[in-house]
């Protein structure tokens, strides 16, 4: 085999040398660009992983919020049911109080009627007492008169 210098003319060796330098320069630039691309891709992947982690965390937190909202909703439903029961009981108490007030008025009215009747009875008893007293006097007078005839 002959050396490369013998196979290639001298004028072409200089051109190959320039091309080789350009290829080396291009190779270095390609390597640098590839390294930069690799760094960029790694950064993007890292950023995407962070976003995925945050989305997972956000999803978990939103599930907790949904659960909390459901619990609060159930508790509000229970409170509303209790308030409805209280309202119904209040209505029943109000109705019973109105009925008791009417009964109390009726008792009061009946008490006045009893009082008036008692006053009337007292007057009549006084009248009867006076009449009996008069009759007792008249009986005594009759007894005395009958003794005069016997």
mmCIF file of C-alpha atoms in Angstrom:
data_model
loop_
_atom_site.group_PDB
_atom_site.id
_atom_site.type_symbol
_atom_site.label_atom_id
_atom_site.label_comp_id
_atom_site.label_asym_id
_atom_site.label_seq_id
_atom_site.Cartn_x
_atom_site.Cartn_y
_atom_site.Cartn_z
ATOM 1 C CA UNK A 1 0.000 0.000 0.000
ATOM 2 C CA UNK A 2 1.068 3.378 -0.817
ATOM 3 C CA UNK A 3 0.898 6.237 1.680
ATOM 4 C CA UNK A 4 -2.050 8.583 1.467
ATOM 5 C CA UNK A 5 0.109 11.434 0.256
ATOM 6 C CA UNK A 6 1.055 9.443 -2.776
ATOM 7 C CA UNK A 7 -2.537 8.568 -3.639
ATOM 8 C CA UNK A 8 -3.922 12.043 -3.243
ATOM 9 C CA UNK A 9 -2.397 15.017 -4.977
ATOM 10 C CA UNK A 10 -0.926 17.720 -2.745
ATOM 11 C CA UNK A 11 -3.576 20.290 -3.690
ATOM 12 C CA UNK A 12 -6.330 17.996 -2.559
ATOM 13 C CA UNK A 13 -4.673 17.231 0.782
ATOM 14 C CA UNK A 14 -5.032 20.878 1.789
ATOM 15 C CA UNK A 15 -8.723 20.801 0.824
ATOM 16 C CA UNK A 16 -9.269 17.629 2.830
ATOM 17 C CA UNK A 17 -7.585 19.273 5.739
ATOM 18 C CA UNK A 18 -9.996 22.236 5.583
ATOM 19 C CA UNK A 19 -12.943 19.861 5.241
ATOM 20 C CA UNK A 20 -11.638 17.774 8.144
ATOM 21 C CA UNK A 21 -11.353 20.906 10.276
ATOM 22 C CA UNK A 22 -14.884 21.878 9.319
ATOM 23 C CA UNK A 23 -16.128 18.363 10.080
ATOM 24 C CA UNK A 24 -14.371 18.490 13.486
ATOM 25 C CA UNK A 25 -15.827 21.912 14.186
ATOM 26 C CA UNK A 26 -19.238 20.728 13.075
ATOM 27 C CA UNK A 27 -18.842 17.620 15.230
ATOM 28 C CA UNK A 28 -17.970 19.747 18.282
ATOM 29 C CA UNK A 29 -20.904 22.066 17.604
ATOM 30 C CA UNK A 30 -23.171 19.063 17.061
ATOM 31 C CA UNK A 31 -21.953 17.556 20.321
ATOM 32 C CA UNK A 32 -22.514 20.878 22.135
ATOM 33 C CA UNK A 33 -25.962 21.250 20.554
ATOM 34 C CA UNK A 34 -26.795 17.633 21.444
ATOM 35 C CA UNK A 35 -25.682 18.262 25.042
ATOM 36 C CA UNK A 36 -27.783 21.422 25.164
ATOM 37 C CA UNK A 37 -30.763 19.547 23.681
ATOM 38 C CA UNK A 38 -30.252 16.761 26.222
ATOM 39 C CA UNK A 39 -30.205 19.348 29.036
ATOM 40 C CA UNK A 40 -33.330 20.985 27.628
ATOM 41 C CA UNK A 41 -35.108 17.633 27.301
ATOM 42 C CA UNK A 42 -34.086 16.704 30.863
ATOM 43 C CA UNK A 43 -35.351 20.073 32.115
ATOM 44 C CA UNK A 44 -38.631 19.624 30.234
ATOM 45 C CA UNK A 45 -39.003 16.075 31.600
ATOM 46 C CA UNK A 46 -38.235 17.286 35.101
ATOM 47 C CA UNK A 47 -40.750 20.116 34.679
ATOM 48 C CA UNK A 48 -43.348 17.695 33.319
ATOM 49 C CA UNK A 49 -42.732 15.343 36.249
ATOM 50 C CA UNK A 50 -43.212 18.283 38.624
ATOM 51 C CA UNK A 51 -46.446 19.181 36.822
ATOM 52 C CA UNK A 52 -47.616 15.555 37.024
ATOM 53 C CA UNK A 53 -46.807 15.465 40.750
ATOM 54 C CA UNK A 54 -48.650 18.743 41.306
ATOM 55 C CA UNK A 55 -51.613 17.485 39.287
ATOM 56 C CA UNK A 56 -51.699 14.291 41.369
ATOM 57 C CA UNK A 57 -51.493 16.333 44.550
ATOM 58 C CA UNK A 58 -54.180 18.702 43.248
ATOM 59 C CA UNK A 59 -56.365 15.751 42.298
ATOM 60 C CA UNK A 60 -55.950 14.213 45.759
ATOM 61 C CA UNK A 61 -56.762 17.546 47.385
ATOM 62 C CA UNK A 62 -59.792 18.019 45.149
ATOM 63 C CA UNK A 63 -60.999 14.516 46.110
ATOM 64 C CA UNK A 64 -60.652 15.505 49.771
ATOM 65 C CA UNK A 65 -62.595 18.701 49.018
ATOM 66 C CA UNK A 66 -65.326 16.726 47.243
ATOM 67 C CA UNK A 67 -65.547 14.386 50.226
ATOM 68 C CA UNK A 68 -65.685 17.354 52.615
ATOM 69 C CA UNK A 69 -68.399 19.023 50.535
ATOM 70 C CA UNK A 70 -70.425 15.805 50.537
ATOM 71 C CA UNK A 71 -70.058 15.578 54.325
ATOM 72 C CA UNK A 72 -71.082 19.204 54.763
ATOM 73 C CA UNK A 73 -74.005 18.672 52.402
ATOM 74 C CA UNK A 74 -75.153 15.656 54.435
ATOM 75 C CA UNK A 75 -74.799 17.615 57.663
ATOM 76 C CA UNK A 76 -76.790 20.520 56.228
ATOM 77 C CA UNK A 77 -79.463 18.028 55.158
ATOM 78 C CA UNK A 78 -79.565 16.673 58.709
ATOM 79 C CA UNK A 79 -79.783 20.187 60.123
ATOM 80 C CA UNK A 80 -82.637 21.029 57.736
ATOM 81 C CA UNK A 81 -84.486 17.862 58.783
ATOM 82 C CA UNK A 82 -84.024 18.780 62.455
ATOM 83 C CA UNK A 83 -85.186 22.336 61.775
ATOM 84 C CA UNK A 84 -88.275 20.930 60.058
ATOM 85 C CA UNK A 85 -88.983 18.757 63.108
ATOM 86 C CA UNK A 86 -88.509 21.761 65.397
ATOM 87 C CA UNK A 87 -90.878 23.781 63.217
ATOM 88 C CA UNK A 88 -93.511 21.048 63.369
ATOM 89 C CA UNK A 89 -93.126 20.733 67.139
ATOM 90 C CA UNK A 90 -93.352 24.519 67.508
ATOM 91 C CA UNK A 91 -96.562 24.486 65.492
ATOM 92 C CA UNK A 92 -97.968 21.699 67.689
ATOM 93 C CA UNK A 93 -96.992 23.622 70.836
ATOM 94 C CA UNK A 94 -98.584 26.774 69.442
ATOM 95 C CA UNK A 95 -101.806 24.907 68.639
ATOM 96 C CA UNK A 96 -101.851 23.320 72.114
ATOM 97 C CA UNK A 97 -101.213 26.716 73.734
ATOM 98 C CA UNK A 98 -104.132 28.234 71.780
ATOM 99 C CA UNK A 99 -106.399 25.363 72.867
ATOM 100 C CA UNK A 100 -105.275 25.769 76.481
ATOM 101 C CA UNK A 101 -105.929 29.515 76.276
ATOM 102 C CA UNK A 102 -109.483 28.820 75.049
ATOM 103 C CA UNK A 103 -109.999 26.285 77.852
ATOM 104 C CA UNK A 104 -108.634 28.800 80.372
ATOM 105 C CA UNK A 105 -111.085 31.435 79.069
ATOM 106 C CA UNK A 106 -113.912 28.942 79.337
ATOM 107 C CA UNK A 107 -112.862 28.019 82.893
ATOM 108 C CA UNK A 108 -112.675 31.713 83.759
ATOM 109 C CA UNK A 109 -116.125 32.298 82.290
ATOM 110 C CA UNK A 110 -117.480 29.267 84.153
ATOM 111 C CA UNK A 111 -115.841 30.523 87.361
ATOM 112 C CA UNK A 112 -117.682 33.837 87.006
ATOM 113 C CA UNK A 113 -120.934 31.969 86.360
ATOM 114 C CA UNK A 114 -120.316 29.831 89.474
ATOM 115 C CA UNK A 115 -119.501 32.995 91.430
ATOM 116 C CA UNK A 116 -122.701 34.675 90.223
ATOM 117 C CA UNK A 117 -124.706 31.519 91.007
ATOM 118 C CA UNK A 118 -123.121 31.333 94.475
ATOM 119 C CA UNK A 119 -124.020 34.990 95.102
ATOM 120 C CA UNK A 120 -127.582 34.276 93.996
ATOM 121 C CA UNK A 121 -127.696 31.163 96.206
ATOM 122 C CA UNK A 122 -126.399 33.230 99.122
ATOM 123 C CA UNK A 123 -129.188 35.800 98.585
ATOM 124 C CA UNK A 124 -131.756 33.024 98.411
ATOM 125 C CA UNK A 125 -130.299 31.364 101.534
ATOM 126 C CA UNK A 126 -130.502 34.720 103.298
ATOM 127 C CA UNK A 127 -134.109 35.082 102.113
ATOM 128 C CA UNK A 128 -134.909 31.520 103.269
ATOM 129 C CA UNK A 129 -133.184 32.199 106.586
ATOM 130 C CA UNK A 130 -135.285 35.354 107.063
ATOM 131 C CA UNK A 131 -138.410 33.442 106.029
ATOM 132 C CA UNK A 132 -137.588 30.614 108.470
ATOM 133 C CA UNK A 133 -136.936 33.136 111.190
ATOM 134 C CA UNK A 134 -140.326 34.696 110.436
ATOM 135 C CA UNK A 135 -141.937 31.237 110.410
ATOM 136 C CA UNK A 136 -140.256 30.369 113.700
ATOM 137 C CA UNK A 137 -141.655 33.546 115.178
ATOM 138 C CA UNK A 138 -145.063 32.833 113.705
ATOM 139 C CA UNK A 139 -144.897 29.248 115.037
ATOM 140 C CA UNK A 140 -144.029 30.513 118.474
ATOM 141 C CA UNK A 141 -146.944 32.932 118.287
ATOM 142 C CA UNK A 142 -149.250 30.104 117.192
ATOM 143 C CA UNK A 143 -148.014 27.906 120.034
ATOM 144 C CA UNK A 144 -148.709 30.754 122.471
ATOM 145 C CA UNK A 145 -152.180 31.301 120.964
ATOM 146 C CA UNK A 146 -152.976 27.615 121.096
ATOM 147 C CA UNK A 147 -152.008 27.543 124.790
ATOM 148 C CA UNK A 148 -154.494 30.289 125.394
ATOM 149 C CA UNK A 149 -157.274 28.032 124.055
ATOM 150 C CA UNK A 150 -156.295 24.959 125.943
#
